[in-house]
Amino acid sequence: MKSFTYSRLAVVAILVISSAWIGGCSSKDGDADDKTPSFAEDQQPKAVYGKIQKVDVGDAIDPSMAKAGKEIFETKCTACHKYDVRYVGPPLGKVTERRTPVYIMNMILDTETMIEKDDTVQCLVQTFLMKMPNQSVDEKDARNILEHLRTKPTEAK
Ligand code: HEC
């Protein structure tokens, strides 16, 4: 009986230690619930992975691009993403405030590379316990989705 109790204790101890370890990732970047630092729209990240190296983002949002992007977003993304709450993946309503345009474009177009190389995305994979599948969106559509996402933070609720 005694040894049984001890081995249970050992198991609990191991679980506590290992979860603390993994927990190190689910801090700022992993949460994706707006506690993450925000970037200016035109700020480019230091390390750029993936096939998109630069995105031209105008000061004003292009309404026709945003409209086209909304349609694609609703077909290809809403199965896993909502705007304001966590779902299968993180909420994307304010993603343009916490991530750069290059990051967002690469997440859409070069999902595999981002999952493999980007620290932030690796943390998200641990938090959401799955890897986002590449949605086979072309570059024009991805850019339209980005424009749609830019409308979200300022949109009247
Ligand atoms: C099958 C589910 C699924 C679909 C469909 C999906 N995603 Fe994701 N997405 C995820 C998951 C899960 C994550 C978290 C990272 C990971 O685990 O790979 C994520 C992460 C992201 C991120 C990073 C968010 C952040 O806070 O850094 C962006 C941007 C994104 N997705 C955009 C899209 C867009 C745009 C589409 C549609 C073209 C889409 N996703 C379709 C599951 C999905």
Coordinates of N, CA and C and ligand atoms in Angstrom, one line a residue:
M1 N 0.8 -1.2 0.0 CA 0.0 0.0 0.0 C 0.9 1.3 0.0
K2 N 1.9 1.2 0.9 CA 2.7 2.4 1.0 C 3.5 2.7 -0.4
S3 N 4.0 1.6 -1.0 CA 4.8 1.8 -2.2 C 3.8 2.3 -3.3
F4 N 2.6 1.9 -3.2 CA 1.6 2.4 -4.2 C 1.5 3.9 -4.1
T5 N 1.4 4.4 -2.9 CA 1.2 5.8 -2.7 C 2.5 6.6 -3.2
Y6 N 3.6 6.0 -2.9 CA 4.8 6.7 -3.3 C 4.9 6.8 -4.8
S7 N 4.5 5.7 -5.5 CA 4.7 5.7 -7.0 C 3.7 6.7 -7.5
R8 N 2.5 6.8 -6.9 CA 1.5 7.8 -7.4 C 2.1 9.2 -7.2
L9 N 2.8 9.4 -6.1 CA 3.4 10.7 -5.8 C 4.4 11.1 -6.9
A10 N 5.2 10.0 -7.2 CA 6.2 10.2 -8.3 C 5.6 10.6 -9.6
V11 N 4.5 10.0 -9.9 CA 3.8 10.3 -11.2 C 3.3 11.7 -11.2
V12 N 2.7 12.1 -10.1 CA 2.2 13.5 -9.9 C 3.4 14.5 -10.1
A13 N 4.5 14.2 -9.4 CA 5.6 15.1 -9.5 C 6.1 15.2 -10.9
I14 N 6.2 14.1 -11.6 CA 6.7 14.2 -13.0 C 5.7 15.0 -13.8
L15 N 4.4 14.8 -13.6 CA 3.5 15.6 -14.4 C 3.6 17.1 -14.1
V16 N 3.8 17.4 -12.9 CA 3.9 18.9 -12.5 C 5.1 19.5 -13.2
I17 N 6.2 18.8 -13.1 CA 7.5 19.3 -13.6 C 7.3 19.5 -15.1
S18 N 6.8 18.4 -15.8 CA 6.8 18.5 -17.3 C 5.8 19.6 -17.7
S19 N 4.7 19.8 -17.0 CA 3.7 20.8 -17.5 C 4.3 22.2 -17.3
A20 N 5.1 22.3 -16.2 CA 5.7 23.6 -16.0 C 6.7 24.0 -17.2
W21 N 7.3 22.9 -17.6 CA 8.3 23.0 -18.7 C 7.5 23.5 -20.0
I22 N 6.5 22.7 -20.4 CA 5.8 23.1 -21.6 C 5.1 24.4 -21.4
G23 N 4.7 24.7 -20.2 CA 4.0 26.0 -19.9 C 4.8 27.2 -20.3
G24 N 6.1 27.0 -20.3 CA 7.0 28.2 -20.7 C 6.6 28.8 -22.0
C25 N 6.0 28.0 -22.8 CA 5.7 28.5 -24.2 C 4.4 29.2 -24.3
S26 N 3.5 28.9 -23.4 CA 2.1 29.4 -23.5 C 2.0 30.8 -22.8
S27 N 3.2 31.5 -22.7 CA 3.1 32.8 -22.1 C 2.7 33.8 -23.2
K28 N 3.4 34.9 -23.3 CA 2.9 36.0 -24.2 C 2.5 35.6 -25.6
D29 N 3.4 35.0 -26.3 CA 3.2 34.7 -27.7 C 2.2 33.6 -27.9
G30 N 2.2 32.7 -27.0 CA 1.3 31.5 -27.2 C -0.2 31.8 -27.0
D31 N -0.5 32.7 -26.2 CA -1.8 33.0 -25.8 C -2.7 33.5 -26.9
A32 N -2.1 34.4 -27.7 CA -2.8 34.9 -28.8 C -4.2 35.5 -28.4
D33 N -4.2 36.1 -27.2 CA -5.5 36.7 -26.8 C -5.3 38.2 -26.5
D34 N -4.5 38.8 -27.4 CA -4.3 40.2 -27.3 C -3.3 40.7 -26.2
K35 N -2.7 39.8 -25.5 CA -1.7 40.2 -24.6 C -0.3 40.3 -25.3
T36 N -0.3 39.9 -26.6 CA 0.9 39.9 -27.4 C 1.3 41.4 -27.8
P37 N 2.6 41.6 -27.9 CA 2.9 43.0 -28.3 C 2.4 43.3 -29.7
S38 N 2.0 44.5 -29.9 CA 1.5 44.9 -31.2 C 2.6 45.5 -32.1
F39 N 2.6 45.3 -33.4 CA 3.5 45.9 -34.3 C 2.8 47.0 -35.1
A40 N 3.6 47.9 -35.5 CA 3.1 48.9 -36.5 C 2.9 48.1 -37.8
E41 N 1.9 48.6 -38.6 CA 1.6 47.9 -39.9 C 2.8 47.7 -40.8
D42 N 3.7 48.8 -40.8 CA 4.8 48.7 -41.8 C 6.1 48.2 -41.2
Q43 N 6.0 47.7 -40.0 CA 7.3 47.2 -39.3 C 7.5 45.8 -39.8
Q44 N 8.7 45.6 -40.3 CA 9.1 44.2 -40.8 C 9.8 43.5 -39.7
P45 N 9.5 42.2 -39.5 CA 10.2 41.4 -38.5 C 11.6 41.2 -38.9
K46 N 12.5 40.9 -37.9 CA 13.9 40.7 -38.1 C 14.2 39.5 -39.0
A47 N 13.6 38.4 -38.5 CA 13.8 37.1 -39.2 C 12.6 36.8 -40.1
V48 N 12.8 36.8 -41.3 CA 11.6 36.5 -42.2 C 11.8 35.1 -42.8
Y49 N 10.8 34.3 -42.5 CA 10.8 33.0 -43.1 C 9.7 33.0 -44.1
G50 N 9.7 32.0 -44.9 CA 8.6 31.8 -45.9 C 8.8 32.6 -47.1
K51 N 7.9 32.3 -48.1 CA 8.2 32.9 -49.4 C 7.8 34.4 -49.5
I52 N 7.0 34.9 -48.6 CA 6.7 36.3 -48.7 C 7.7 37.1 -47.9
Q53 N 8.5 38.0 -48.5 CA 9.5 38.8 -47.8 C 9.0 40.2 -47.5
K54 N 8.1 40.7 -48.3 CA 7.7 42.1 -48.2 C 6.2 42.2 -48.6
V55 N 5.4 43.0 -47.9 CA 4.1 43.2 -48.3 C 3.8 44.7 -48.4
D56 N 3.3 45.2 -49.5 CA 3.0 46.6 -49.5 C 1.6 46.9 -49.0
V57 N 1.6 47.6 -47.9 CA 0.3 47.9 -47.3 C 0.1 49.4 -47.3
G58 N -1.0 49.8 -48.0 CA -1.3 51.2 -48.1 C -1.8 51.8 -46.7
D59 N -1.8 53.1 -46.6 CA -2.4 53.7 -45.4 C -3.9 53.4 -45.3
A60 N -4.6 53.6 -46.4 CA -6.0 53.4 -46.4 C -6.3 52.0 -46.8
I61 N -7.4 51.5 -46.3 CA -7.8 50.1 -46.6 C -8.6 50.1 -47.9
D62 N -8.2 49.2 -48.8 CA -8.9 49.1 -50.1 C -10.2 48.3 -50.0
P63 N -11.4 49.0 -50.1 CA -12.6 48.3 -49.8 C -13.0 47.2 -50.7
S64 N -12.6 47.2 -52.0 CA -12.9 46.1 -52.9 C -12.0 44.9 -52.6
M65 N -10.8 45.2 -52.3 CA -9.9 44.0 -51.8 C -10.5 43.4 -50.5
A66 N -10.9 44.3 -49.6 CA -11.4 43.8 -48.3 C -12.6 42.9 -48.5
K67 N -13.5 43.4 -49.5 CA -14.7 42.7 -49.7 C -14.4 41.3 -50.3
A68 N -13.5 41.2 -51.3 CA -13.1 40.0 -51.9 C -12.5 39.0 -50.8
G69 N -11.7 39.7 -49.9 CA -11.0 38.9 -48.9 C -12.0 38.3 -47.9
K70 N -13.1 39.1 -47.6 CA -14.1 38.6 -46.6 C -14.7 37.3 -47.2
E71 N -15.0 37.3 -48.5 CA -15.6 36.1 -49.0 C -14.7 34.8 -48.9
I72 N -13.4 35.0 -49.3 CA -12.5 33.9 -49.2 C -12.3 33.5 -47.7
F73 N -12.2 34.5 -46.9 CA -12.1 34.2 -45.4 C -13.2 33.3 -44.9
E74 N -14.4 33.7 -45.4 CA -15.6 32.9 -44.9 C -15.7 31.5 -45.5
T75 N -15.1 31.3 -46.6 CA -15.1 30.0 -47.2 C -14.0 29.1 -46.6
K76 N -12.8 29.7 -46.4 CA -11.6 28.9 -46.1 C -11.1 29.0 -44.7
C77 N -11.5 29.9 -43.9 CA -10.9 30.2 -42.6 C -11.9 30.0 -41.4
T78 N -13.1 30.3 -41.6 CA -14.0 30.4 -40.5 C -14.4 29.0 -39.9
A79 N -14.0 27.9 -40.6 CA -14.1 26.6 -40.0 C -13.3 26.5 -38.7
C80 N -12.2 27.3 -38.7 CA -11.3 27.2 -37.5 C -11.1 28.5 -36.8
H81 N -11.4 29.6 -37.4 CA -11.1 30.9 -36.8 C -12.4 31.8 -36.6
K82 N -12.5 32.3 -35.5 CA -13.5 33.4 -35.3 C -12.8 34.7 -35.1
Y83 N -13.5 35.8 -35.1 CA -12.8 37.1 -34.9 C -12.5 37.4 -33.5
D84 N -13.4 37.1 -32.6 CA -13.1 37.6 -31.2 C -12.9 36.6 -30.1
V85 N -13.2 35.3 -30.5 CA -12.9 34.3 -29.5 C -12.1 33.2 -30.0
R86 N -11.4 32.5 -29.1 CA -10.6 31.3 -29.5 C -11.5 30.2 -30.0
Y87 N -11.1 29.6 -31.1 CA -11.9 28.5 -31.6 C -10.9 27.3 -31.8
V88 N -10.9 26.7 -33.0 CA -9.9 25.7 -33.3 C -8.5 26.4 -33.3
G89 N -8.5 27.5 -33.9 CA -7.3 28.4 -33.9 C -7.5 29.7 -33.2
P90 N -6.5 30.5 -33.1 CA -6.6 31.8 -32.4 C -7.6 32.8 -33.1
P91 N -8.2 33.7 -32.3 CA -9.1 34.7 -32.9 C -8.3 35.6 -33.8
L92 N -8.9 36.0 -34.9 CA -8.1 36.8 -35.9 C -8.6 38.2 -36.1
G93 N -9.6 38.6 -35.3 CA -10.1 40.0 -35.4 C -9.1 41.1 -35.2
K94 N -8.2 40.8 -34.3 CA -7.1 41.8 -34.0 C -5.7 41.3 -34.4
V95 N -5.7 40.3 -35.3 CA -4.4 39.8 -35.6 C -3.5 40.8 -36.3
T96 N -4.0 41.8 -37.0 CA -3.2 42.8 -37.6 C -2.6 43.8 -36.6
E97 N -3.1 43.7 -35.4 CA -2.5 44.5 -34.3 C -1.3 43.8 -33.6
R98 N -1.4 42.5 -33.7 CA -0.3 41.8 -33.0 C 0.7 41.1 -33.9
R99 N 0.4 41.0 -35.2 CA 1.4 40.4 -36.1 C 1.6 41.3 -37.3
T100 N 2.7 41.1 -38.0 CA 3.0 41.9 -39.2 C 2.3 41.4 -40.4
P101 N 2.2 42.2 -41.4 CA 1.6 41.8 -42.7 C 2.4 40.6 -43.3
V102 N 3.7 40.6 -43.2 CA 4.6 39.5 -43.7 C 4.3 38.2 -43.0
Y103 N 4.1 38.3 -41.7 CA 3.8 37.1 -40.9 C 2.5 36.5 -41.3
I104 N 1.5 37.4 -41.4 CA 0.1 36.9 -41.8 C 0.1 36.3 -43.2
M105 N 0.8 37.0 -44.1 CA 0.8 36.5 -45.5 C 1.5 35.1 -45.6
N106 N 2.6 35.0 -44.8 CA 3.3 33.7 -44.8 C 2.5 32.6 -44.1
M107 N 1.8 33.0 -43.1 CA 0.9 32.0 -42.4 C -0.1 31.4 -43.3
I108 N -0.6 32.3 -44.3 CA -1.6 31.8 -45.2 C -0.9 31.0 -46.4
L109 N 0.2 31.6 -46.9 CA 0.8 31.0 -48.1 C 1.9 30.0 -47.9
D110 N 2.5 30.1 -46.8 CA 3.7 29.2 -46.5 C 3.6 28.6 -45.1
T111 N 2.4 28.1 -44.8 CA 2.0 27.6 -43.5 C 3.1 26.7 -42.9
E112 N 3.5 25.7 -43.8 CA 4.5 24.7 -43.3 C 5.8 25.3 -42.8
T113 N 6.3 26.3 -43.6 CA 7.6 26.9 -43.2 C 7.4 27.7 -41.9
M114 N 6.3 28.4 -41.7 CA 6.1 29.1 -40.5 C 6.0 28.2 -39.3
I115 N 5.3 27.0 -39.5 CA 5.2 26.1 -38.4 C 6.6 25.5 -38.0
E116 N 7.4 25.3 -39.0 CA 8.7 24.7 -38.8 C 9.7 25.7 -38.2
K117 N 9.6 27.0 -38.6 CA 10.7 27.9 -38.3 C 10.4 29.0 -37.3
D118 N 9.1 29.4 -37.3 CA 8.8 30.6 -36.5 C 8.5 30.3 -35.0
D119 N 9.2 30.9 -34.1 CA 9.0 30.6 -32.7 C 7.6 30.8 -32.2
T120 N 7.0 31.9 -32.7 CA 5.6 32.3 -32.3 C 4.7 31.2 -32.7
V121 N 4.8 30.8 -34.0 CA 3.9 29.8 -34.5 C 4.1 28.5 -33.8
Q122 N 5.3 28.1 -33.5 CA 5.6 26.9 -32.7 C 4.9 26.9 -31.4
C123 N 4.9 28.1 -30.7 CA 4.1 28.2 -29.4 C 2.6 28.0 -29.7
L124 N 2.1 28.6 -30.8 CA 0.7 28.5 -31.0 C 0.3 27.0 -31.3
V125 N 1.2 26.3 -32.0 CA 0.9 24.9 -32.2 C 0.8 24.1 -30.9
Q126 N 1.7 24.5 -30.0 CA 1.6 23.8 -28.6 C 0.3 24.2 -27.9
T127 N -0.1 25.5 -28.1 CA -1.3 25.9 -27.4 C -2.6 25.3 -28.0
F128 N -2.6 25.3 -29.3 CA -3.8 24.8 -30.0 C -3.8 23.4 -30.3
L129 N -2.7 22.7 -30.0 CA -2.5 21.3 -30.2 C -2.9 20.8 -31.6
M130 N -2.6 21.6 -32.6 CA -2.7 21.1 -34.0 C -1.9 22.1 -34.9
K131 N -1.6 21.6 -36.1 CA -0.9 22.4 -37.0 C -1.9 22.9 -38.1
M132 N -1.9 24.2 -38.3 CA -2.8 24.7 -39.3 C -2.5 24.1 -40.7
P133 N -3.5 23.6 -41.4 CA -3.2 23.0 -42.7 C -3.1 24.2 -43.7
N134 N -2.2 24.1 -44.7 CA -2.2 25.0 -45.8 C -3.5 25.0 -46.5
Q135 N -4.1 26.2 -46.7 CA -5.4 26.2 -47.3 C -5.4 26.4 -48.8
S136 N -4.2 26.3 -49.5 CA -4.1 26.5 -50.9 C -4.8 27.8 -51.4
V137 N -4.4 28.9 -50.8 CA -4.9 30.2 -51.3 C -3.8 30.8 -52.2
D138 N -4.2 31.4 -53.3 CA -3.2 32.1 -54.1 C -2.8 33.4 -53.5
E139 N -1.7 34.0 -54.0 CA -1.2 35.2 -53.4 C -2.1 36.4 -53.4
K140 N -2.9 36.5 -54.5 CA -3.8 37.6 -54.6 C -4.9 37.5 -53.5
D141 N -5.4 36.3 -53.4 CA -6.5 36.0 -52.4 C -6.0 36.2 -51.0
A142 N -4.7 35.8 -50.8 CA -4.1 36.0 -49.4 C -4.0 37.5 -49.1
R143 N -3.6 38.2 -50.1 CA -3.5 39.7 -49.9 C -4.9 40.3 -49.6
N144 N -5.9 39.8 -50.3 CA -7.3 40.3 -50.0 C -7.7 39.9 -48.6
I145 N -7.4 38.7 -48.2 CA -7.7 38.3 -46.8 C -7.1 39.3 -45.8
L146 N -5.8 39.6 -46.1 CA -5.1 40.5 -45.2 C -5.9 41.8 -45.1
E147 N -6.3 42.3 -46.3 CA -7.0 43.6 -46.3 C -8.3 43.5 -45.5
H148 N -9.0 42.4 -45.7 CA -10.2 42.1 -44.9 C -9.9 42.2 -43.4
L149 N -8.8 41.5 -43.0 CA -8.5 41.5 -41.6 C -8.1 42.8 -41.0
R150 N -7.6 43.7 -41.9 CA -7.3 45.1 -41.5 C -8.5 45.9 -41.1
T151 N -9.7 45.5 -41.7 CA -10.9 46.3 -41.4 C -11.4 46.0 -40.0
K152 N -11.0 44.8 -39.4 CA -11.6 44.3 -38.2 C -11.4 45.1 -36.9
P153 N -10.1 45.5 -36.6 CA -9.9 46.1 -35.3 C -10.7 47.4 -35.2
T154 N -10.9 48.1 -36.3 CA -11.6 49.5 -36.1 C -13.1 49.4 -36.4
E155 N -13.5 48.2 -36.8 CA -14.9 48.1 -37.2 C -15.8 48.3 -36.0
A156 N -16.9 49.0 -36.2 CA -17.9 49.2 -35.1 C -18.5 47.8 -34.7
K157 N -18.6 47.6 -33.4 CA -19.1 46.3 -33.0 C -20.6 46.3 -33.0
Ligands
HEC1 C1 -8.2 23.4 -39.9 C2 -8.2 24.6 -39.1 C3 -7.6 25.9 -39.7 C4 -8.0 26.5 -40.8 C5 -9.0 26.0 -41.9 C6 -7.3 27.8 -40.9 N1 -6.5 27.9 -39.8 FE1 -5.3 29.4 -39.3 N2 -4.7 28.5 -37.6 C7 -5.1 27.3 -37.2 C8 -4.4 26.9 -36.0 C9 -4.6 25.6 -35.2 C10 -3.5 28.0 -35.7 C11 -2.5 28.1 -34.6 C12 -1.1 27.7 -35.2 C13 -1.0 26.3 -35.5 O1 -1.3 25.5 -34.6 O2 -0.6 25.9 -36.6 C14 -3.7 28.9 -36.8 C15 -3.0 30.1 -36.9 C16 -3.3 31.1 -37.8 C17 -2.6 32.4 -37.8 C18 -1.6 33.0 -36.8 C19 -2.4 33.7 -35.7 C20 -1.5 34.4 -34.7 O3 -2.1 34.8 -33.7 O4 -0.3 34.5 -34.9 C21 -3.1 33.1 -38.9 C22 -2.8 34.5 -39.3 C23 -4.1 32.2 -39.5 N3 -4.1 31.1 -38.8 C24 -4.8 32.6 -40.6 C25 -5.7 31.7 -41.3 C26 -6.4 32.1 -42.5 C27 -6.3 33.4 -43.2 C28 -7.1 31.0 -42.9 C29 -7.9 30.8 -44.1 C30 -7.2 31.0 -45.4 C31 -6.8 29.9 -41.9 N4 -6.0 30.4 -40.9 C32 -7.4 28.7 -41.9 C33 -6.1 26.5 -37.8 C34 -6.7 26.8 -39.0

